[in-house]
PDB file of C-alpha atoms in Angstrom:
ATOM      1  CA  MET A 147       0.000   0.000   0.000  1.00  0.00           C
ATOM      2  CA  ARG A 148       1.242   3.494  -0.811  1.00  0.00           C
ATOM      3  CA  ARG A 149       2.018   5.698   2.140  1.00  0.00           C
ATOM      4  CA  VAL A 150       0.159   9.014   2.330  1.00  0.00           C
ATOM      5  CA  GLU A 151       3.232  11.099   1.584  1.00  0.00           C
ATOM      6  CA  ASP A 152       3.680   9.227  -1.704  1.00  0.00           C
ATOM      7  CA  LEU A 153       0.194  10.154  -2.901  1.00  0.00           C
ATOM      8  CA  ILE A 154       0.499  13.939  -3.232  1.00  0.00           C
ATOM      9  CA  THR A 155       0.897  15.452  -6.718  1.00  0.00           C
ATOM     10  CA  LYS A 156       1.836  19.038  -7.564  1.00  0.00           C
ATOM     11  CA  LYS A 157       0.464  21.564 -10.010  1.00  0.00           C
ATOM     12  CA  LYS A 158       2.346  24.417 -11.692  1.00  0.00           C
ATOM     13  CA  ARG A 159       1.065  27.959 -11.309  1.00  0.00           C
ATOM     14  CA  THR A 160       1.839  31.359 -12.722  1.00  0.00           C
ATOM     15  CA  ARG A 161       2.684  34.529 -10.804  1.00  0.00           C
ATOM     16  CA  SER A 162      -0.590  36.123 -11.931  1.00  0.00           C
ATOM     17  CA  GLU A 163      -2.517  33.248 -10.368  1.00  0.00           C
ATOM     18  CA  THR A 164      -0.491  33.734  -7.224  1.00  0.00           C
ATOM     19  CA  GLU A 165      -1.354  37.432  -7.017  1.00  0.00           C
ATOM     20  CA  GLU A 166      -5.058  36.764  -7.587  1.00  0.00           C
ATOM     21  CA  ALA A 167      -5.046  34.231  -4.799  1.00  0.00           C
ATOM     22  CA  ASN A 168      -3.410  36.486  -2.237  1.00  0.00           C
ATOM     23  CA  GLY A 169      -6.722  38.164  -1.437  1.00  0.00           C
ATOM     24  CA  ILE A 170      -8.081  34.888   0.005  1.00  0.00           C
ATOM     25  CA  GLY A 171      -5.602  35.022   2.854  1.00  0.00           C
ATOM     26  CA  VAL A 172      -3.577  31.957   1.865  1.00  0.00           C
ATOM     27  CA  GLU A 173      -2.238  31.414  -1.613  1.00  0.00           C
ATOM     28  CA  ILE A 174      -4.481  29.182  -3.697  1.00  0.00           C
ATOM     29  CA  VAL A 175      -4.204  28.190  -7.339  1.00  0.00           C
ATOM     30  CA  SER A 176      -7.458  29.566  -8.709  1.00  0.00           C
ATOM     31  CA  GLY A 177      -9.602  27.236 -10.727  1.00  0.00           C
ATOM     32  CA  LYS A 178      -7.160  24.336 -10.521  1.00  0.00           C
ATOM     33  CA  GLU A 179      -7.731  20.781  -9.340  1.00  0.00           C
ATOM     34  CA  PHE A 180      -5.282  18.133  -8.288  1.00  0.00           C
ATOM     35  CA  GLU A 181      -4.473  15.481 -10.871  1.00  0.00           C
ATOM     36  CA  GLU A 182      -6.191  12.117 -10.550  1.00  0.00           C
ATOM     37  CA  LEU A 183      -4.211   9.946  -8.158  1.00  0.00           C
ATOM     38  CA  PRO A 184      -3.554   6.225  -8.278  1.00  0.00           C
ATOM     39  CA  GLY A 185      -5.329   4.360  -5.511  1.00  0.00           C
ATOM     40  CA  ASP A 186      -8.868   4.239  -4.141  1.00  0.00           C
ATOM     41  CA  THR A 187     -10.804   5.763  -1.270  1.00  0.00           C
ATOM     42  CA  GLU A 188     -10.396   2.796   1.034  1.00  0.00           C
ATOM     43  CA  SER A 189      -6.607   2.593   0.612  1.00  0.00           C
ATOM     44  CA  VAL A 190      -6.191   6.335   1.230  1.00  0.00           C
ATOM     45  CA  LEU A 191      -8.469   6.106   4.291  1.00  0.00           C
ATOM     46  CA  SER A 192      -6.431   3.226   5.688  1.00  0.00           C
ATOM     47  CA  SER A 193      -3.156   5.076   5.126  1.00  0.00           C
ATOM     48  CA  LEU A 194      -4.457   8.246   6.770  1.00  0.00           C
ATOM     49  CA  LYS A 195      -5.616   6.237   9.772  1.00  0.00           C
ATOM     50  CA  GLN A 196      -2.092   4.871  10.261  1.00  0.00           C
ATOM     51  CA  ASP A 197      -0.750   8.432  10.431  1.00  0.00           C
ATOM     52  CA  CYS A 198      -3.288   9.585  13.033  1.00  0.00           C
ATOM     53  CA  PHE A 199      -2.091  10.411  16.522  1.00  0.00           C
ATOM     54  CA  VAL A 200      -4.455   8.658  18.973  1.00  0.00           C
ATOM     55  CA  VAL A 201      -5.488  10.360  22.190  1.00  0.00           C
ATOM     56  CA  ALA A 202      -5.641   8.014  25.192  1.00  0.00           C
ATOM     57  CA  ASN A 203      -8.853   5.961  25.495  1.00  0.00           C
ATOM     58  CA  SER A 204     -10.073   6.959  22.051  1.00  0.00           C
ATOM     59  CA  VAL A 205      -9.704   5.709  18.466  1.00  0.00           C
ATOM     60  CA  PRO A 206      -7.837   6.876  15.344  1.00  0.00           C
ATOM     61  CA  PHE A 207      -9.986   8.969  13.038  1.00  0.00           C
ATOM     62  CA  VAL A 208      -9.873  10.572   9.606  1.00  0.00           C
ATOM     63  CA  ILE A 209     -11.657  13.753   8.564  1.00  0.00           C
ATOM     64  CA  ASP A 210     -13.609  13.208   5.363  1.00  0.00           C
ATOM     65  CA  HIS A 211     -12.109  16.154   3.443  1.00  0.00           C
ATOM     66  CA  GLN A 212      -8.581  14.927   4.168  1.00  0.00           C
ATOM     67  CA  ILE A 213      -9.242  12.241   1.548  1.00  0.00           C
ATOM     68  CA  TYR A 214     -10.101  14.956  -1.002  1.00  0.00           C
ATOM     69  CA  SER A 215      -6.484  16.107  -0.918  1.00  0.00           C
ATOM     70  CA  PHE A 216      -5.451  12.814  -2.563  1.00  0.00           C
ATOM     71  CA  ILE A 217      -8.373  11.949  -4.872  1.00  0.00           C
ATOM     72  CA  SER A 218      -9.782  14.676  -7.100  1.00  0.00           C
ATOM     73  CA  ASN A 219     -13.104  12.939  -7.848  1.00  0.00           C
ATOM     74  CA  ARG A 220     -14.889  14.012  -4.675  1.00  0.00           C
ATOM     75  CA  SER A 221     -18.244  12.623  -5.759  1.00  0.00           C
ATOM     76  CA  GLN A 222     -16.700   9.165  -6.076  1.00  0.00           C
ATOM     77  CA  VAL A 223     -15.077   9.542  -2.657  1.00  0.00           C
ATOM     78  CA  ASP A 224     -18.488  10.355  -1.136  1.00  0.00           C
ATOM     79  CA  ILE A 225     -20.064   7.348  -2.874  1.00  0.00           C
ATOM     80  CA  ASP A 226     -17.295   5.049  -1.638  1.00  0.00           C
ATOM     81  CA  LEU A 227     -17.556   6.343   1.916  1.00  0.00           C
ATOM     82  CA  GLU A 228     -21.341   5.932   1.985  1.00  0.00           C
ATOM     83  CA  ALA A 229     -20.952   2.334   0.794  1.00  0.00           C
ATOM     84  CA  MET A 230     -18.493   1.678   3.637  1.00  0.00           C
ATOM     85  CA  VAL A 231     -20.930   3.270   6.101  1.00  0.00           C
ATOM     86  CA  ARG A 232     -23.880   1.181   4.887  1.00  0.00           C
ATOM     87  CA  THR A 233     -21.908  -2.046   5.340  1.00  0.00           C
ATOM     88  CA  ASN A 234     -20.805  -0.943   8.848  1.00  0.00           C
ATOM     89  CA  LYS A 235     -17.142  -0.928   7.895  1.00  0.00           C
ATOM     90  CA  ILE A 236     -16.797   2.660   9.045  1.00  0.00           C
ATOM     91  CA  ARG A 237     -18.936   5.152  10.924  1.00  0.00           C
ATOM     92  CA  LYS A 238     -19.371   8.825  10.159  1.00  0.00           C
ATOM     93  CA  VAL A 239     -19.665  10.998  13.255  1.00  0.00           C
ATOM     94  CA  PHE A 240     -20.444  14.714  13.061  1.00  0.00           C
ATOM     95  CA  ILE A 241     -18.693  16.804  15.720  1.00  0.00           C
ATOM     96  CA  LYS A 242     -19.249  20.526  16.265  1.00  0.00           C
ATOM     97  CA  SER A 243     -16.700  22.578  18.170  1.00  0.00           C
ATOM     98  CA  GLY A 244     -16.448  26.330  18.455  1.00  0.00           C
ATOM     99  CA  GLY A 245     -18.941  26.897  15.650  1.00  0.00           C
ATOM    100  CA  GLU A 246     -17.026  24.642  13.235  1.00  0.00           C
ATOM    101  CA  GLY A 247     -18.250  21.170  12.246  1.00  0.00           C
ATOM    102  CA  LEU A 248     -16.187  18.154  11.249  1.00  0.00           C
ATOM    103  CA  ASN A 249     -17.223  14.813   9.774  1.00  0.00           C
ATOM    104  CA  LEU A 250     -15.031  12.209  11.446  1.00  0.00           C
ATOM    105  CA  LEU A 251     -14.580   8.737   9.956  1.00  0.00           C
ATOM    106  CA  VAL A 252     -13.742   5.863  12.283  1.00  0.00           C
ATOM    107  CA  TYR A 253     -13.550   2.128  11.688  1.00  0.00           C
ATOM    108  CA  SER A 254     -16.389   0.219  13.363  1.00  0.00           C
ATOM    109  CA  SER A 255     -13.894  -2.445  14.426  1.00  0.00           C
ATOM    110  CA  ASP A 256     -11.929   0.202  16.362  1.00  0.00           C
ATOM    111  CA  LEU A 257     -15.090   1.309  18.183  1.00  0.00           C
ATOM    112  CA  SER A 258     -15.849  -2.333  19.021  1.00  0.00           C
ATOM    113  CA  VAL A 259     -12.391  -2.806  20.519  1.00  0.00           C
ATOM    114  CA  LEU A 260     -12.793   0.412  22.494  1.00  0.00           C
ATOM    115  CA  ILE A 261     -16.164  -0.527  24.010  1.00  0.00           C
ATOM    116  CA  TYR A 262     -14.747  -3.797  25.322  1.00  0.00           C
ATOM    117  CA  LYS A 263     -11.884  -1.860  26.884  1.00  0.00           C
ATOM    118  CA  GLN A 264     -14.482   0.350  28.526  1.00  0.00           C
ATOM    119  CA  LEU A 265     -16.358  -2.743  29.687  1.00  0.00           C
ATOM    120  CA  SER A 266     -13.174  -4.176  31.171  1.00  0.00           C
ATOM    121  CA  ASN A 267     -12.502  -0.942  33.042  1.00  0.00           C
ATOM    122  CA  ASN A 268     -16.051  -0.877  34.422  1.00  0.00           C
ATOM    123  CA  LEU A 269     -15.917  -4.503  35.535  1.00  0.00           C
ATOM    124  CA  TYR A 270     -12.584  -3.863  37.247  1.00  0.00           C
ATOM    125  CA  THR A 271     -14.066  -0.872  39.089  1.00  0.00           C
ATOM    126  CA  LEU A 272     -17.114  -2.918  40.123  1.00  0.00           C
ATOM    127  CA  GLU A 273     -14.903  -5.707  41.467  1.00  0.00           C
ATOM    128  CA  LYS A 274     -12.759  -3.227  43.355  1.00  0.00           C
ATOM    129  CA  GLU A 275     -15.725  -1.448  44.937  1.00  0.00           C
ATOM    130  CA  SER A 276     -17.773  -4.592  45.563  1.00  0.00           C
ATOM    131  CA  LYS A 277     -18.684  -5.170  49.199  1.00  0.00           C
ATOM    132  CA  THR A 278     -21.134  -8.031  48.866  1.00  0.00           C
ATOM    133  CA  THR A 279     -21.687  -9.821  52.154  1.00  0.00           C
ATOM    134  CA  THR A 280     -24.744 -11.949  51.443  1.00  0.00           C
ATOM    135  CA  GLN A 281     -25.655 -14.429  48.758  1.00  0.00           C
ATOM    136  CA  GLU A 282     -28.443 -12.158  47.544  1.00  0.00           C
ATOM    137  CA  GLU A 283     -26.048  -9.235  47.143  1.00  0.00           C
ATOM    138  CA  GLU A 284     -23.627 -11.439  45.226  1.00  0.00           C
ATOM    139  CA  LYS A 285     -26.441 -12.509  42.907  1.00  0.00           C
ATOM    140  CA  ILE A 286     -27.316  -8.872  42.168  1.00  0.00           C
ATOM    141  CA  PHE A 287     -23.649  -8.081  41.601  1.00  0.00           C
ATOM    142  CA  GLN A 288     -23.213 -10.898  39.075  1.00  0.00           C
ATOM    143  CA  LYS A 289     -26.404  -9.851  37.276  1.00  0.00           C
ATOM    144  CA  LYS A 290     -25.030  -6.320  36.930  1.00  0.00           C
ATOM    145  CA  LYS A 291     -21.820  -7.641  35.369  1.00  0.00           C
ATOM    146  CA  THR A 292     -23.790  -9.823  32.938  1.00  0.00           C
ATOM    147  CA  GLU A 293     -25.939  -6.870  31.882  1.00  0.00           C
ATOM    148  CA  LEU A 294     -22.878  -4.712  31.209  1.00  0.00           C
ATOM    149  CA  ARG A 295     -21.334  -7.447  29.062  1.00  0.00           C
ATOM    150  CA  SER A 296     -24.621  -7.706  27.165  1.00  0.00           C
ATOM    151  CA  VAL A 297     -24.596  -3.946  26.468  1.00  0.00           C
ATOM    152  CA  ALA A 298     -21.148  -4.210  24.860  1.00  0.00           C
ATOM    153  CA  ASP A 299     -22.238  -7.249  22.810  1.00  0.00           C
ATOM    154  CA  LEU A 300     -25.396  -5.458  21.656  1.00  0.00           C
ATOM    155  CA  PHE A 301     -23.396  -2.401  20.615  1.00  0.00           C
ATOM    156  CA  LYS A 302     -20.976  -4.411  18.488  1.00  0.00           C
ATOM    157  CA  ASN A 303     -23.199  -7.140  17.036  1.00  0.00           C
ATOM    158  CA  VAL A 304     -26.644  -5.504  16.739  1.00  0.00           C
ATOM    159  CA  LEU A 305     -26.859  -1.740  17.209  1.00  0.00           C
ATOM    160  CA  MET A 306     -23.963  -0.616  15.017  1.00  0.00           C
ATOM    161  CA  PRO A 307     -24.915  -2.854  12.046  1.00  0.00           C
ATOM    162  CA  ALA A 308     -28.613  -1.936  12.363  1.00  0.00           C
ATOM    163  CA  HIS A 309     -28.190   1.836  12.712  1.00  0.00           C
ATOM    164  CA  THR A 310     -25.529   3.116  10.329  1.00  0.00           C
ATOM    165  CA  GLY A 311     -26.784   6.685   9.848  1.00  0.00           C
ATOM    166  CA  ILE A 312     -25.419   9.659  11.738  1.00  0.00           C
ATOM    167  CA  TRP A 313     -28.759  10.195  13.515  1.00  0.00           C
ATOM    168  CA  THR A 314     -31.306   7.528  14.494  1.00  0.00           C
ATOM    169  CA  ASP A 315     -34.821   7.812  15.901  1.00  0.00           C
ATOM    170  CA  LEU A 316     -34.426   6.976  19.602  1.00  0.00           C
ATOM    171  CA  ASN A 317     -37.687   5.001  19.701  1.00  0.00           C
ATOM    172  CA  LEU A 318     -36.529   2.835  16.776  1.00  0.00           C
ATOM    173  CA  PHE A 319     -33.189   2.404  18.524  1.00  0.00           C
ATOM    174  CA  LYS A 320     -34.925   1.156  21.653  1.00  0.00           C
ATOM    175  CA  GLU A 321     -37.155  -1.096  19.561  1.00  0.00           C
ATOM    176  CA  THR A 322     -34.055  -2.758  18.119  1.00  0.00           C
ATOM    177  CA  ILE A 323     -32.847  -3.401  21.675  1.00  0.00           C
ATOM    178  CA  LYS A 324     -36.211  -4.929  22.660  1.00  0.00           C
ATOM    179  CA  LYS A 325     -36.146  -7.327  19.712  1.00  0.00           C
ATOM    180  CA  ASN A 326     -32.633  -8.532  20.430  1.00  0.00           C
ATOM    181  CA  SER A 327     -32.254  -8.478  24.204  1.00  0.00           C
ATOM    182  CA  LYS A 328     -34.112  -8.926  27.473  1.00  0.00           C
ATOM    183  CA  ILE A 329     -32.292  -5.992  29.030  1.00  0.00           C
ATOM    184  CA  SER A 330     -34.189  -2.751  29.550  1.00  0.00           C
ATOM    185  CA  PRO A 331     -33.682  -0.404  26.555  1.00  0.00           C
ATOM    186  CA  ASP A 332     -33.395   2.525  28.956  1.00  0.00           C
ATOM    187  CA  PHE A 333     -30.561   0.750  30.782  1.00  0.00           C
ATOM    188  CA  VAL A 334     -28.712   0.115  27.500  1.00  0.00           C
ATOM    189  CA  VAL A 335     -29.126   3.735  26.387  1.00  0.00           C
ATOM    190  CA  SER A 336     -28.040   5.182  29.750  1.00  0.00           C
ATOM    191  CA  THR A 337     -25.036   2.821  29.916  1.00  0.00           C
ATOM    192  CA  LEU A 338     -23.856   3.737  26.402  1.00  0.00           C
ATOM    193  CA  GLN A 339     -24.282   7.416  27.289  1.00  0.00           C
ATOM    194  CA  SER A 340     -22.232   7.078  30.474  1.00  0.00           C
ATOM    195  CA  TRP A 341     -19.497   5.271  28.514  1.00  0.00           C
ATOM    196  CA  GLY A 342     -19.415   8.060  25.916  1.00  0.00           C
ATOM    197  CA  PHE A 343     -20.651   5.985  22.947  1.00  0.00           C
ATOM    198  CA  LEU A 344     -24.130   7.513  22.554  1.00  0.00           C
ATOM    199  CA  SER A 345     -25.751  10.936  22.682  1.00  0.00           C
ATOM    200  CA  THR A 346     -29.449  11.840  22.608  1.00  0.00           C
ATOM    201  CA  ARG A 347     -31.354  14.991  21.779  1.00  0.00           C
ATOM    202  CA  VAL A 348     -34.901  16.158  21.020  1.00  0.00           C
ATOM    203  CA  GLU A 349     -35.679  17.682  17.618  1.00  0.00           C
ATOM    204  CA  LEU A 350     -36.445  21.402  17.723  1.00  0.00           C
ATOM    205  CA  THR A 351     -39.600  20.873  15.655  1.00  0.00           C
ATOM    206  CA  GLU A 352     -43.308  20.505  16.353  1.00  0.00           C
ATOM    207  CA  THR A 353     -42.964  16.719  16.559  1.00  0.00           C
ATOM    208  CA  LYS A 354     -40.109  16.962  19.122  1.00  0.00           C
ATOM    209  CA  ARG A 355     -38.987  13.449  18.226  1.00  0.00           C
ATOM    210  CA  PRO A 356     -36.087  12.157  20.338  1.00  0.00           C
ATOM    211  CA  LYS A 357     -33.000  11.153  18.369  1.00  0.00           C
ATOM    212  CA  CYS A 358     -29.681   9.570  19.160  1.00  0.00           C
ATOM    213  CA  HIS A 359     -26.304   9.147  17.492  1.00  0.00           C
ATOM    214  CA  PHE A 360     -23.156   7.175  18.198  1.00  0.00           C
ATOM    215  CA  CYS A 361     -20.216   9.083  19.654  1.00  0.00           C
ATOM    216  CA  ILE A 362     -16.464   8.663  19.908  1.00  0.00           C
ATOM    217  CA  PRO A 363     -15.370   8.683  23.555  1.00  0.00           C
ATOM    218  CA  ASN A 364     -12.771  11.252  24.603  1.00  0.00           C
ATOM    219  CA  ILE A 365     -12.688  12.802  21.133  1.00  0.00           C
ATOM    220  CA  GLY A 366     -13.226  16.402  22.260  1.00  0.00           C
ATOM    221  CA  ARG A 367      -9.532  17.126  22.806  1.00  0.00           C
ATOM    222  CA  SER A 368      -8.648  15.742  19.357  1.00  0.00           C
ATOM    223  CA  VAL A 369     -11.278  17.884  17.621  1.00  0.00           C
ATOM    224  CA  LYS A 370     -10.077  20.984  19.469  1.00  0.00           C
ATOM    225  CA  MET A 371      -6.470  20.288  18.433  1.00  0.00           C
ATOM    226  CA  THR A 372      -7.551  19.700  14.822  1.00  0.00           C
ATOM    227  CA  ILE A 373      -9.304  23.062  14.542  1.00  0.00           C
ATOM    228  CA  GLU A 374      -6.654  25.039  16.431  1.00  0.00           C
ATOM    229  CA  GLY A 375      -3.792  23.290  14.610  1.00  0.00           C
ATOM    230  CA  ASN A 376      -5.345  24.127  11.240  1.00  0.00           C
ATOM    231  CA  GLU A 377      -5.593  27.770  12.262  1.00  0.00           C
ATOM    232  CA  GLU A 378      -1.981  27.785  13.425  1.00  0.00           C
ATOM    233  CA  VAL A 379      -0.660  26.352  10.137  1.00  0.00           C
ATOM    234  CA  VAL A 380      -2.608  28.955   8.147  1.00  0.00           C
ATOM    235  CA  LYS A 381      -1.135  31.739  10.309  1.00  0.00           C
ATOM    236  CA  ILE A 382       2.383  30.400   9.700  1.00  0.00           C
ATOM    237  CA  ILE A 383       1.845  30.566   5.934  1.00  0.00           C
ATOM    238  CA  LYS A 384       0.190  33.997   6.071  1.00  0.00           C
ATOM    239  CA  ARG A 385       3.227  35.469   7.786  1.00  0.00           C
ATOM    240  CA  LYS A 386       5.482  34.492   4.859  1.00  0.00           C
ATOM    241  CA  LYS A 387       6.245  36.739   1.881  1.00  0.00           C
ATOM    242  CA  HIS A 388       3.592  36.306  -0.843  1.00  0.00           C
ATOM    243  CA  LYS A 389       1.842  33.983   1.655  1.00  0.00           C
ATOM    244  CA  GLU A 390       3.977  31.085   0.402  1.00  0.00           C
ATOM    245  CA  VAL A 391       6.263  28.733   2.266  1.00  0.00           C
ATOM    246  CA  MET A 392       8.517  25.916   1.123  1.00  0.00           C
ATOM    247  CA  GLU A 393       7.210  22.517   2.192  1.00  0.00           C
ATOM    248  CA  GLN A 394      10.480  21.473   3.839  1.00  0.00           C
ATOM    249  CA  GLN A 395      10.628  24.747   5.750  1.00  0.00           C
ATOM    250  CA  LEU A 396       7.017  24.393   6.866  1.00  0.00           C
ATOM    251  CA  MET A 397       7.686  20.898   8.214  1.00  0.00           C
ATOM    252  CA  THR A 398      10.327  22.269  10.592  1.00  0.00           C
ATOM    253  CA  ASN A 399       7.745  24.288  12.517  1.00  0.00           C
ATOM    254  CA  GLN A 400       6.632  23.012  15.913  1.00  0.00           C
ATOM    255  CA  LEU A 401       2.928  23.556  16.559  1.00  0.00           C
ATOM    256  CA  THR A 402       2.020  24.840  19.996  1.00  0.00           C
ATOM    257  CA  ARG A 403      -1.693  24.031  19.893  1.00  0.00           C
ATOM    258  CA  SER A 404      -1.658  20.537  18.410  1.00  0.00           C
ATOM    259  CA  THR A 405       0.327  17.318  18.766  1.00  0.00           C
ATOM    260  CA  PHE A 406      -0.941  15.884  15.468  1.00  0.00           C
ATOM    261  CA  GLY A 407       1.928  17.286  13.438  1.00  0.00           C
ATOM    262  CA  ILE A 408       2.086  19.500  10.343  1.00  0.00           C
ATOM    263  CA  LYS A 409       1.198  16.771   7.827  1.00  0.00           C
ATOM    264  CA  PHE A 410      -2.122  15.937   9.497  1.00  0.00           C
ATOM    265  CA  HIS A 411      -3.203  19.568   9.284  1.00  0.00           C
ATOM    266  CA  LEU A 412      -1.953  19.988   5.718  1.00  0.00           C
ATOM    267  CA  TYR A 413      -4.246  17.137   4.656  1.00  0.00           C
ATOM    268  CA  CYS A 414      -7.168  18.987   6.288  1.00  0.00           C
ATOM    269  CA  LEU A 415      -6.324  22.329   4.694  1.00  0.00           C
ATOM    270  CA  LEU A 416      -5.582  20.908   1.235  1.00  0.00           C
ATOM    271  CA  GLY A 417      -8.776  18.849   1.174  1.00  0.00           C
ATOM    272  CA  SER A 418     -10.926  21.787   2.231  1.00  0.00           C
ATOM    273  CA  ASP A 419      -9.299  24.088  -0.399  1.00  0.00           C
ATOM    274  CA  ILE A 420      -7.967  26.532   2.195  1.00  0.00           C
ATOM    275  CA  ILE A 421      -4.432  26.061   0.839  1.00  0.00           C
ATOM    276  CA  GLN A 422      -3.004  24.327  -2.204  1.00  0.00           C
ATOM    277  CA  LYS A 423       0.256  22.600  -2.888  1.00  0.00           C
ATOM    278  CA  ILE A 424       2.089  23.964  -5.916  1.00  0.00           C
ATOM    279  CA  GLU A 425       5.339  23.441  -7.791  1.00  0.00           C
ATOM    280  CA  SER A 426       8.004  26.136  -8.030  1.00  0.00           C
ATOM    281  CA  PRO A 427      11.506  26.230  -9.587  1.00  0.00           C
ATOM    282  CA  ALA A 428      13.034  26.180  -6.098  1.00  0.00           C
ATOM    283  CA  GLY A 429      11.031  23.205  -4.900  1.00  0.00           C
ATOM    284  CA  ASN A 430       7.590  22.363  -3.544  1.00  0.00           C
ATOM    285  CA  CYS A 431       5.455  25.029  -1.903  1.00  0.00           C
TER     286      CYS A 431
END
């Protein structure tokens, strides 16, 4: 499989295009698109995942427009991603932070591994805090552990495959639980919420229908670093003459607001058309 850094192509630009672009704040090649790249959506997604810095007790993620920086046919990328979502290979999770929204892509298998880690942590805590002294108390304790294991199994084997959209009607979600388990749907929902894998809300419409969506535990810090790191990279480029910077020079900068690294943020900025990689006589910009 090609590594991400091997997938970037460059386009030539003229000085007039450079001057026209300066008004946008960061130099962009106007009207240009990246050349078609070898490879497919799934291989690029997999490669980007390998380059992702993972915050403790969370999962690696890819932002959908990062893939656009490697494959010019964005419509095909969207089709490929939706097919992967429908088959429960990946999940798309919308996160809003500071007025900016991001579509995060995570592998369902990674979420499954994470929920069993969460289960293990909860069982360990229960064992540590257990003070059962009677047979009846021990019976209740064992039932609690069995129910928690069942919640994790339901999440992996039933709920994720059955509800692949970003938002799901909460009543339908609970109905799925009823059909596949004897555990109280309310207990499953509240447990997933406390573990950070589910969020609920009520529609701000006349129907006021309750909805729910799957979440990525402990992802808030990563989203904050993504947004702030993107802003920091843009500021670095803006401070340069003609709002250009050599790629090698840019890579030497140490970000103060993100631990993801320059490359991660370049993929975000290139894919969202905030900046563009170009070719110059002196090297890559």
